[in-house]
CSV table of C-alpha atoms in Angstrom, one decimal:
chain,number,residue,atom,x,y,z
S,9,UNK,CA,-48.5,-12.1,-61.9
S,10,UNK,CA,-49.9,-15.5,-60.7
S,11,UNK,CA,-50.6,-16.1,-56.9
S,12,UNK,CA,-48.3,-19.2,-57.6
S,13,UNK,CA,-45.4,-16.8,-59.5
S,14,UNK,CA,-45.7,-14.5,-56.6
S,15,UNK,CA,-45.4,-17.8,-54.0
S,16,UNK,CA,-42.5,-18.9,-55.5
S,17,UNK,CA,-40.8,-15.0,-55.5
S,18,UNK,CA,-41.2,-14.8,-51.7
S,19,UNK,CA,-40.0,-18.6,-50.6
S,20,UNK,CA,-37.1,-17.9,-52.8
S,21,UNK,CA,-36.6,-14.3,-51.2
S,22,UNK,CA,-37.0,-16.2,-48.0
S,23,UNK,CA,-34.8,-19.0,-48.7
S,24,UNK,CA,-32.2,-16.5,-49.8
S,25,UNK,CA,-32.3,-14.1,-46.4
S,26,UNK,CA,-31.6,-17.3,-44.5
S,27,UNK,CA,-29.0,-18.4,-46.2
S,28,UNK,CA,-27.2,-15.1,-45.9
S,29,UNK,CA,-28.6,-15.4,-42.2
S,30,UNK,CA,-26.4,-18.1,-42.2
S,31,UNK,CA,-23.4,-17.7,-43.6
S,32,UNK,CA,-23.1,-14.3,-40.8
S,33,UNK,CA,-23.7,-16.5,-38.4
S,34,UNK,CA,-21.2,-19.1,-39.8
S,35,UNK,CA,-18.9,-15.8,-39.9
S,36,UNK,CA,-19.5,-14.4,-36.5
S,37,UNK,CA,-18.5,-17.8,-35.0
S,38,UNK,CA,-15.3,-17.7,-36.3
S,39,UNK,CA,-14.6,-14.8,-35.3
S,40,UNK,CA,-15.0,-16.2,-31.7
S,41,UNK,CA,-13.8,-19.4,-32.2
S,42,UNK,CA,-11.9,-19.8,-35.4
S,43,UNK,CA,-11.5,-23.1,-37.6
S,44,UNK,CA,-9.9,-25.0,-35.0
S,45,UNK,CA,-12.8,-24.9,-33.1
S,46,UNK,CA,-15.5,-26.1,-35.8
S,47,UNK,CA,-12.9,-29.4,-36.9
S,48,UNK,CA,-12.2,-30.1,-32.8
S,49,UNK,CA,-13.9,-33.2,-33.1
S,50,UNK,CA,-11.9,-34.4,-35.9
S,51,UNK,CA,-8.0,-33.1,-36.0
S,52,UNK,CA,-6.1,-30.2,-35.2
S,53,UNK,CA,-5.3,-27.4,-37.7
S,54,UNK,CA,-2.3,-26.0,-37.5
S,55,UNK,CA,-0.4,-23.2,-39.2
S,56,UNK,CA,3.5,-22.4,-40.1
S,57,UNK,CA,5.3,-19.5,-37.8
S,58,UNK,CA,7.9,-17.5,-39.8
S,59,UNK,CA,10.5,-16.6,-37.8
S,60,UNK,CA,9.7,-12.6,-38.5
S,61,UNK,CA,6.0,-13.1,-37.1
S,62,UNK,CA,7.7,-14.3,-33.7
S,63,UNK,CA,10.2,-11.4,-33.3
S,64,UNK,CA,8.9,-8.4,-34.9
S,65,UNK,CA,6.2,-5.8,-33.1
S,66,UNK,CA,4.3,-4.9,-36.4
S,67,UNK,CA,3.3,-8.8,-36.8
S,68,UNK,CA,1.4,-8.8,-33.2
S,69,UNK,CA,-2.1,-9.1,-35.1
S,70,UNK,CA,-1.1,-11.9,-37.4
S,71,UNK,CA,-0.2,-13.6,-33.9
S,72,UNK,CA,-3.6,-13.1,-32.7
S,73,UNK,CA,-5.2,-14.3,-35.7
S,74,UNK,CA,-2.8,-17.2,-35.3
S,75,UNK,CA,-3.6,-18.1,-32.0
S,76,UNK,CA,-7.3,-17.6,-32.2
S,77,UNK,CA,-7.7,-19.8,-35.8
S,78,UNK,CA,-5.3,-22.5,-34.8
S,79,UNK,CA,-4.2,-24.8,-32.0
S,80,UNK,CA,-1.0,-26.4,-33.8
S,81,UNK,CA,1.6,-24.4,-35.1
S,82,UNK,CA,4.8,-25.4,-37.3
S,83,UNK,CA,8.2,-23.3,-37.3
S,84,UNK,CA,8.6,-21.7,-40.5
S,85,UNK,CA,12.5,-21.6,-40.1
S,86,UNK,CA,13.9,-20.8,-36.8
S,87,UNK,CA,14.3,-24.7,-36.0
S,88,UNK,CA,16.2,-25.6,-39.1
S,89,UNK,CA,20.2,-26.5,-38.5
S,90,UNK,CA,21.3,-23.0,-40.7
S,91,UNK,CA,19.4,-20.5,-39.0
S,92,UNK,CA,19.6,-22.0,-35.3
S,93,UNK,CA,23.1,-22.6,-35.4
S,94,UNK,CA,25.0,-20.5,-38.2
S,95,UNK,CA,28.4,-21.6,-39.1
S,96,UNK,CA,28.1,-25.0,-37.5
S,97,UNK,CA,29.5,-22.8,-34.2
S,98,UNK,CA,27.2,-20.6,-31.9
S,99,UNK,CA,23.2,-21.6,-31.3
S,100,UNK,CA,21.2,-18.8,-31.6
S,101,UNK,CA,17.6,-19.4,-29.6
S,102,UNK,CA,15.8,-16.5,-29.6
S,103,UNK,CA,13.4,-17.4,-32.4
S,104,UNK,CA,12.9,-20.7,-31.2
S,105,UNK,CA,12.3,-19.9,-27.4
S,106,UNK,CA,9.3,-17.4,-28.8
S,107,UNK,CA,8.0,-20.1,-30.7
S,108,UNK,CA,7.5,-22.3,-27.9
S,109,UNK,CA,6.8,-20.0,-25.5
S,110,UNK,CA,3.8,-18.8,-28.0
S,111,UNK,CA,2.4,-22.0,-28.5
S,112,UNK,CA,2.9,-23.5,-24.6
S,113,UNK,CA,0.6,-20.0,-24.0
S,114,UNK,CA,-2.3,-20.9,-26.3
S,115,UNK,CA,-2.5,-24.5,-25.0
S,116,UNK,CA,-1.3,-25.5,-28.7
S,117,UNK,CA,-0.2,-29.1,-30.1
S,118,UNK,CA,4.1,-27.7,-30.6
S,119,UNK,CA,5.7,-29.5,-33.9
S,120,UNK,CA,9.8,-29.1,-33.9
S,121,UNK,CA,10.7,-28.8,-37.7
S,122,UNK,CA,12.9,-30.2,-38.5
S,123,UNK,CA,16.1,-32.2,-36.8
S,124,UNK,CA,17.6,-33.7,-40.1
S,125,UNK,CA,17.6,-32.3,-43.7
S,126,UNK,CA,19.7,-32.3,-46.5
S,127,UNK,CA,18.5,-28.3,-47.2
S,128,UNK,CA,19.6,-25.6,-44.9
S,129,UNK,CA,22.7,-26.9,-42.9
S,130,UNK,CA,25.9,-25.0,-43.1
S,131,UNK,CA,28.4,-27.1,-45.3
S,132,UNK,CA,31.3,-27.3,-41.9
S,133,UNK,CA,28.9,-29.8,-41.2
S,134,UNK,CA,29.9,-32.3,-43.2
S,135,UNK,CA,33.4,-31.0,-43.2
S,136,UNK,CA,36.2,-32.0,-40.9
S,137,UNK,CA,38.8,-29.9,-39.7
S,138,UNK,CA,40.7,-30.0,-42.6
S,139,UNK,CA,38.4,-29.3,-45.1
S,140,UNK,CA,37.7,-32.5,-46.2
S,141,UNK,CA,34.3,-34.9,-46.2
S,142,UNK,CA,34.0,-36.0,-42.7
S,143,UNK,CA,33.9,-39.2,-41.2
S,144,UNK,CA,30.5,-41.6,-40.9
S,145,UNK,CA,31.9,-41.9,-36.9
S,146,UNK,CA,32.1,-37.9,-36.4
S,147,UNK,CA,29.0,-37.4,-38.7
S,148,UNK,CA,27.5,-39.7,-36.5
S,149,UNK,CA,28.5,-38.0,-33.4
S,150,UNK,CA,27.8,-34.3,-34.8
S,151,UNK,CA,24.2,-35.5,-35.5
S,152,UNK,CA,23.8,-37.0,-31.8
S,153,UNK,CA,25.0,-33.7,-30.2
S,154,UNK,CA,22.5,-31.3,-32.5
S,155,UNK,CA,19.5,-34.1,-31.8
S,156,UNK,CA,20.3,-34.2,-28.0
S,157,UNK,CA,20.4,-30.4,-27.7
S,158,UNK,CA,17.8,-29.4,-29.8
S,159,UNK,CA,15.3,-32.1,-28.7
S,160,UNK,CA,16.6,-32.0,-25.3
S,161,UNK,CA,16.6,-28.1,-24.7
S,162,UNK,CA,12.6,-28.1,-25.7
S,163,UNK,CA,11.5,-32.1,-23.8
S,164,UNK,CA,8.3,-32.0,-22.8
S,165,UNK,CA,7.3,-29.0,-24.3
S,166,UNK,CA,7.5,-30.1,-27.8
S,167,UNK,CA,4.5,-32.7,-28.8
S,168,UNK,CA,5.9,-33.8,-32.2
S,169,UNK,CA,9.1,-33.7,-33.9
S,170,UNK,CA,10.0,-33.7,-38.0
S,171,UNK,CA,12.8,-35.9,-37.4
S,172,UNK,CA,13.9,-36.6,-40.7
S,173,UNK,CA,12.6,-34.3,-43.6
S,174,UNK,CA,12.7,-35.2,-47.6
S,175,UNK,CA,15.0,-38.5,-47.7
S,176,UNK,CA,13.4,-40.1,-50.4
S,177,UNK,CA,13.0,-38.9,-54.5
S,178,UNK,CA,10.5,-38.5,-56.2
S,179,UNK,CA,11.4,-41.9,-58.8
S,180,UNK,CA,11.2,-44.2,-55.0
S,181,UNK,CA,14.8,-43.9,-54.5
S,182,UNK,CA,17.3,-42.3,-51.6
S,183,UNK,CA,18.3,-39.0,-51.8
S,184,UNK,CA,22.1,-38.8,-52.3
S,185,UNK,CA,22.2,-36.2,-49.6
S,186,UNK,CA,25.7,-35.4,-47.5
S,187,UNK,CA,23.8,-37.3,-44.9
S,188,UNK,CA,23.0,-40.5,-47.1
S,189,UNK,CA,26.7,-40.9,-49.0
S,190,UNK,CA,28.1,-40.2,-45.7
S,191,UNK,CA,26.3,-43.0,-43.0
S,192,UNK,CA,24.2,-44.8,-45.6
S,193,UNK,CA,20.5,-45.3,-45.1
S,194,UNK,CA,20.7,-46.1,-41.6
S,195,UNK,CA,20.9,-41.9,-41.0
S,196,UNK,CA,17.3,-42.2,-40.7
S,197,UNK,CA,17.3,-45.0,-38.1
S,198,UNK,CA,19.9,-43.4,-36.3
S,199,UNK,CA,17.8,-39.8,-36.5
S,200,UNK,CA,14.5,-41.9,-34.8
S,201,UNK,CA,16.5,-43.7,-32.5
S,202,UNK,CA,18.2,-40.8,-31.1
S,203,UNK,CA,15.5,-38.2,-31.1
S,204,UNK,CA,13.3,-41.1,-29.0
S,205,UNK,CA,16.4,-41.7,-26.5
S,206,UNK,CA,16.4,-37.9,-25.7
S,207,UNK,CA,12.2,-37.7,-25.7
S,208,UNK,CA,10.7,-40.9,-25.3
S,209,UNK,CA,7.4,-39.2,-25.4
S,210,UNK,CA,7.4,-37.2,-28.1
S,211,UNK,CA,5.5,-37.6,-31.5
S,212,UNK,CA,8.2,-38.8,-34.5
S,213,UNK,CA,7.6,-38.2,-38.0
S,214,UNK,CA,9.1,-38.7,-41.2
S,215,UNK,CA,8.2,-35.6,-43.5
S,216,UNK,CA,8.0,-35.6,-47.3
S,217,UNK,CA,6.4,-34.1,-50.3
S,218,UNK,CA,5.0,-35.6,-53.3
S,219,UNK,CA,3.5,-38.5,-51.3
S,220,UNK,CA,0.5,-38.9,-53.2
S,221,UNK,CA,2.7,-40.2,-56.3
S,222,UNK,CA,2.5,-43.9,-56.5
S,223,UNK,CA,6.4,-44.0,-57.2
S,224,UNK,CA,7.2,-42.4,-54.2
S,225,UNK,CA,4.1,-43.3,-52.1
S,226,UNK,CA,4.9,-47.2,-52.1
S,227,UNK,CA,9.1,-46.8,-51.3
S,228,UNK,CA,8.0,-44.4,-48.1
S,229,UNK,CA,5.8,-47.3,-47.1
S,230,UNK,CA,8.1,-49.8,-47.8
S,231,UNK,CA,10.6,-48.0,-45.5
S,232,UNK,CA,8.3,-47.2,-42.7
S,233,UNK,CA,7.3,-50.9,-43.3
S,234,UNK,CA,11.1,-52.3,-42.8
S,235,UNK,CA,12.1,-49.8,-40.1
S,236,UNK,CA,9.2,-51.1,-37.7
S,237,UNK,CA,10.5,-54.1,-38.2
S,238,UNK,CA,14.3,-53.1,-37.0
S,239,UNK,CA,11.9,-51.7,-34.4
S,240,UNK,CA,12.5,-47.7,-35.2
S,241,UNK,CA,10.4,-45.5,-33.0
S,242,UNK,CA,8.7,-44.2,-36.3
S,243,UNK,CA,5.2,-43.1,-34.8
S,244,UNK,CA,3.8,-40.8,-38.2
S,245,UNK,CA,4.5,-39.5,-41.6
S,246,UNK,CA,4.0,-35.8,-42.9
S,247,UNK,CA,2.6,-35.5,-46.3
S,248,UNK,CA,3.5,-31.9,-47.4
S,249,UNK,CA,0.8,-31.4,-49.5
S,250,UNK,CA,2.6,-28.7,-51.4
S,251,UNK,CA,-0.2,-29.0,-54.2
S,252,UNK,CA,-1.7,-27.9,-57.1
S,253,UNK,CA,-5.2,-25.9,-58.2
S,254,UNK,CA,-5.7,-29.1,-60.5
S,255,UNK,CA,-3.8,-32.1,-58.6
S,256,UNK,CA,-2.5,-34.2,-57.2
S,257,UNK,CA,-6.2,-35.9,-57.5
S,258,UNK,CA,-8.2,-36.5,-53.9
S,259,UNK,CA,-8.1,-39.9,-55.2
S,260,UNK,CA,-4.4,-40.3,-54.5
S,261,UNK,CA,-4.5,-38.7,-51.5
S,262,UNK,CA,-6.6,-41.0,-50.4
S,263,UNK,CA,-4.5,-44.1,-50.9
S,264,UNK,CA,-1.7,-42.7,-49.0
S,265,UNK,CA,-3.6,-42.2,-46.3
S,266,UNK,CA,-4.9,-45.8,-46.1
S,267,UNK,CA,-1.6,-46.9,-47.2
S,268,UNK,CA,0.4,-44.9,-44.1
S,269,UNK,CA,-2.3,-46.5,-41.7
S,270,UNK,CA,-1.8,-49.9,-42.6
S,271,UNK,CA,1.6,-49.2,-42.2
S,272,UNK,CA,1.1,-48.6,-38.5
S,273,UNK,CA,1.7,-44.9,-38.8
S,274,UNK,CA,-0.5,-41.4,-38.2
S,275,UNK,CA,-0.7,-39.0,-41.2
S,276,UNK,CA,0.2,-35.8,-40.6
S,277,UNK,CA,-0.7,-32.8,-43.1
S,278,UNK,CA,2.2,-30.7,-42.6
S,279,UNK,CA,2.7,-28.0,-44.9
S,280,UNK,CA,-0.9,-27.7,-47.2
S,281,UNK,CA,-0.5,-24.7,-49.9
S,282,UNK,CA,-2.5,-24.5,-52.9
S,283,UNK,CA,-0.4,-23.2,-55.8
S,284,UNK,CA,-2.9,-21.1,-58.2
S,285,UNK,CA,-0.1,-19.8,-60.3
S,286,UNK,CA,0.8,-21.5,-63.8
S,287,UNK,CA,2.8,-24.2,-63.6
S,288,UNK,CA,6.5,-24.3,-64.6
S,289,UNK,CA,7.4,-27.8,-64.7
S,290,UNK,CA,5.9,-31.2,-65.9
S,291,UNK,CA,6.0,-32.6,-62.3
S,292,UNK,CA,5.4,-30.6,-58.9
S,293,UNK,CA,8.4,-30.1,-56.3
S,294,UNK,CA,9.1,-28.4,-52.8
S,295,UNK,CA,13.1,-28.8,-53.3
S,296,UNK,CA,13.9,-25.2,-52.6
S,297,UNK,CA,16.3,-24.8,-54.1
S,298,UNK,CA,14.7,-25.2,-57.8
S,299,UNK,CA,14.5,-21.5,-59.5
S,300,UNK,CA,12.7,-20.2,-62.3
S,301,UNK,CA,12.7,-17.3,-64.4
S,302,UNK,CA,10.4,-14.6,-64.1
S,303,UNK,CA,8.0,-13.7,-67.0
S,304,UNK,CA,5.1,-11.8,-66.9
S,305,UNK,CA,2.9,-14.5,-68.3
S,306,UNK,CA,3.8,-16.3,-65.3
S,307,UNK,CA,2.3,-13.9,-62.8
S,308,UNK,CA,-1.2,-13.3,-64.1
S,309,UNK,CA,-2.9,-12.2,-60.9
S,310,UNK,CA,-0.9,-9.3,-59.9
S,311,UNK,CA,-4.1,-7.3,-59.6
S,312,UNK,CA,-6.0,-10.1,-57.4
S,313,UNK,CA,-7.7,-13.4,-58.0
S,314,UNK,CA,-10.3,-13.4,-60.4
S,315,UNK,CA,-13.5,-14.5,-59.2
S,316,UNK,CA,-13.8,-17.8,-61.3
S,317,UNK,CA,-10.8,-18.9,-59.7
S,318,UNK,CA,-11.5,-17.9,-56.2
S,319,UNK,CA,-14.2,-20.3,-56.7
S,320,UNK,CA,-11.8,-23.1,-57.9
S,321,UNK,CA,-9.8,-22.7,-55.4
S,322,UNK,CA,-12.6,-22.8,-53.0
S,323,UNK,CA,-13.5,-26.0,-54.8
S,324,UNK,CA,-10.4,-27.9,-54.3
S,325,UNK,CA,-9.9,-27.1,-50.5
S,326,UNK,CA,-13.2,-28.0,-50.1
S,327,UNK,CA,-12.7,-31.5,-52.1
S,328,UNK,CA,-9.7,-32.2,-49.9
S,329,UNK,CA,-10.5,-31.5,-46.9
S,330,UNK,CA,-13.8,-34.0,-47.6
S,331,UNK,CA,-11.7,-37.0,-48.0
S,332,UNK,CA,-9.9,-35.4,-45.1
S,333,UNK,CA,-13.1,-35.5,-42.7
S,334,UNK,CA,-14.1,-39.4,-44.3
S,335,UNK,CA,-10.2,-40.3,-42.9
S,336,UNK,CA,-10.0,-38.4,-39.9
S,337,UNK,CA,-9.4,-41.5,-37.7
S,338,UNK,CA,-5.9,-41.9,-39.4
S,339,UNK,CA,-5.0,-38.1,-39.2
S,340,UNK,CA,-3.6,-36.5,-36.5
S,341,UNK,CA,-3.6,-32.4,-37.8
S,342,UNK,CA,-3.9,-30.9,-40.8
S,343,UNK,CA,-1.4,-27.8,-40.9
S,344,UNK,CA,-1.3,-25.0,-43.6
S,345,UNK,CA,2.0,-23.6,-45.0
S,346,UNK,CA,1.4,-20.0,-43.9
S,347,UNK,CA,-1.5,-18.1,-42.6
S,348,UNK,CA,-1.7,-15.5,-45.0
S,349,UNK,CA,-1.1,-14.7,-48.6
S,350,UNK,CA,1.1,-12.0,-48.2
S,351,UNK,CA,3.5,-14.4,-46.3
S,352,UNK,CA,3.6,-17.4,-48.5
S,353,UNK,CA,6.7,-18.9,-49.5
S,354,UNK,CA,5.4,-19.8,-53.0
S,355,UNK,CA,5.2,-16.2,-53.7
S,356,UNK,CA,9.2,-16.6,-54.5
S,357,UNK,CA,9.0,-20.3,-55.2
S,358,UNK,CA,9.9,-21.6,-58.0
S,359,UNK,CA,9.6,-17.7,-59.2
S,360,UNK,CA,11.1,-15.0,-57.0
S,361,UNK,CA,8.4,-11.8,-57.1
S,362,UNK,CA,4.8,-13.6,-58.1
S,363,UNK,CA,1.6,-13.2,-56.4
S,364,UNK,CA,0.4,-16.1,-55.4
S,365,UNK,CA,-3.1,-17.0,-53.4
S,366,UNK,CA,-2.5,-20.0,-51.9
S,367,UNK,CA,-3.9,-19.9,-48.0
S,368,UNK,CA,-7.1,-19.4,-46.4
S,369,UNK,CA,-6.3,-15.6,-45.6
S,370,UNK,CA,-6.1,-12.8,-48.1
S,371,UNK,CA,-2.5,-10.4,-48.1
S,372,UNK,CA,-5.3,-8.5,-45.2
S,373,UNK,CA,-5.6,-11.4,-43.0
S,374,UNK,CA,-9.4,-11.8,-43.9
S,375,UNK,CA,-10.4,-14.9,-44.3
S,376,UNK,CA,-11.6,-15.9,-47.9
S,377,UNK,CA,-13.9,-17.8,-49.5
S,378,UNK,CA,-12.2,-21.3,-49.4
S,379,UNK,CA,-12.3,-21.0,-45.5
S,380,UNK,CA,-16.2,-20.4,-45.3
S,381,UNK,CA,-16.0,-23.3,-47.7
S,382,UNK,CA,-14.3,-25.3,-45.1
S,383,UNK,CA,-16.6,-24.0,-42.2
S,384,UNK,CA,-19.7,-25.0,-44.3
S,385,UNK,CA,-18.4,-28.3,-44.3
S,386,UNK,CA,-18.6,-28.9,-40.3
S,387,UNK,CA,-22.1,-26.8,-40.2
């Protein structure tokens, strides 16, 4: 072997042990620290509570991995109109008390989720006492009394709120919710103008998915646009970011951002999931309460993630997160759907029963390659 051949064998050896050097060192920092830490300088990352990680002994180490990874966290559920207060009748605060308690603890940037939707409200609400559609006046007044309580039991503790959640479909029009054929448009208005009234210093957001379609992208902006105007008290927008292994692309992602900040507002990345799972449908939705049927060709990785998709997936958080970073003056947090993959919701959505892979933690809680991807981009 040459002396040039044997040369090149030892700087690549070399080059090689420092990289792995590396990437343990890259490792053991996070284990200190966690990703919050390494993206401090740019905006928060956050993560979704469920409601059974708040109240149940066994999920006291997915807490800690919470509270050491993150510094914003999301309620999963216990915040939403059905589950806080059942029947229209009793509130029920337990859930909701732990969550804020949890994240006042750990110092962490508190988002309320959500005040308005058309999903997950018992139907008394838009009932009056004799069964029928109730009025816009008493709809009016039902949705003062939930805003004031909710916003007002948790003021000052509470950094942003999801005032309004998934108003708009996906062809740029208004949902025909109960809330929208009942008070018209102005619902929204009314939401904003309320929840401000009860916390003038809290953060308000409109939240939505699918924001990265031009369609939908350009009515959002439009409103947000026109309800400045009225003067609203609309300080950001949420884009889910419920997406795909192969799109939306970065590229449309990036004009909503620049769109929602010359619109005055801060973009919020509420609920980022990757889907890795075939697709079932032409276009991609969170309504939840679209349902599938399961087939087995529809669940291909029950044994794990094969490698070549790993790396895809890797690929894509990577990619987004990049136009993230080049944008981070007009984002305020980027928050996952989930910590784990065991405890993602697309593992029953559309599809009740798939495996899916669609966080930054494996069904262990170890962190997987798309998250050292993520750290290598702030080394």
């Amino acid at each position: 072997m040459s002396i040039s051949r044997r040369l090149f064998l030892r700087n690549a050896a070399l080059s090689a042990a420092l990289l792995s050097i590396k990437g343990q060192a890259i490792a053991k920092a996070a284990e200190r620290t966690g990703i919050k830490d390494f993206y401090k300088d740019d905006f928060r990352i956050g993560t979704a509570v469920a409601t059974a990680t708040l109240t149940m002994k066994e999920k006291k180490p997915l807490l800690a991995l919470i509270a050491r990874e993150f510094n914003a966290i999301t309620p999963e559920n216990c915040m939403k109109w059905e589950p806080l207060k059942p029947q229209d009748k009793d509130w029920h605060w337990e859930a909701a008390d732990k969550f804020v308690e949890f994240g006042e603890k750990h110092k962490m940037y508190i988002v309320g989720h959500n005040l308005v939707w058309h999903s997950q409200v018992p139907k008394e609400v838009f009932l009056n006492e004799s069964g029928g559609t109730i009025s816009k006046e008493a709809l009016t007044a039902k949705m003062q009394d939930h805003i004031a309580t909710l916003a007002g039991r948790y003021k000052g503790r509470i950094q942003a709120w999801d005032v309004v959640n998934e108003a708009v479909e996906d062809d740029g029009s208004w949902r025909k919710s109960p809330w929208y054929n009942i008070m018209g448009e102005d619902f929204i208005a009314k939401a904003f103008t309320m929840a401000h009234e009860v916390d003038p210093k809290a953060h308000l957001i409109y939240n939505d998915y699918n924001t990265e379609s031009p369609i939908k992208r350009n009515f959002i902006v439009g409103m947000i646009k026109n309800f400045k105007k009225q003067g609203v008290p609309i300080h950001g927008v949420g884009m889910q970011e419920h997406l795909a292994i192969d799109g939306p692309s970065v590229d449309e992602i990036e004009k909503t951002l620049i769109a929602l900040a010359d619109a005055g507002v801060r973009a919020h990345i509420t609920e980022l999931d990757i889907d890795v799972l075939p697709s079932v449908w032409n276009l991609p939705t969170a309504e939840v309460s679209t349902r599938f049927e399961y087939k087995p060709e529809r669940d291909p990785y029950i044994q794990g993630l094969p490698k070549d998709m790993e790396e895809k997936l890797a690929k894509r958080y990577e990619d987004i997160f990049k136009i993230y970073l080049k944008h981070r003056d007009k984002i305020e947090r980027v928050t996952l759907w989930g910590t784990a993959d065991n405890e993602t919701w697309l593992n029953d959505f559309p599809i009740k029963g798939r495996t899916n892979y669609p966080l930054l933690f494996d069904r262990n809680q170890k962190p997987k390659p798309a998250y050292f991807r993520l750290l290598d981009l702030k080394k």
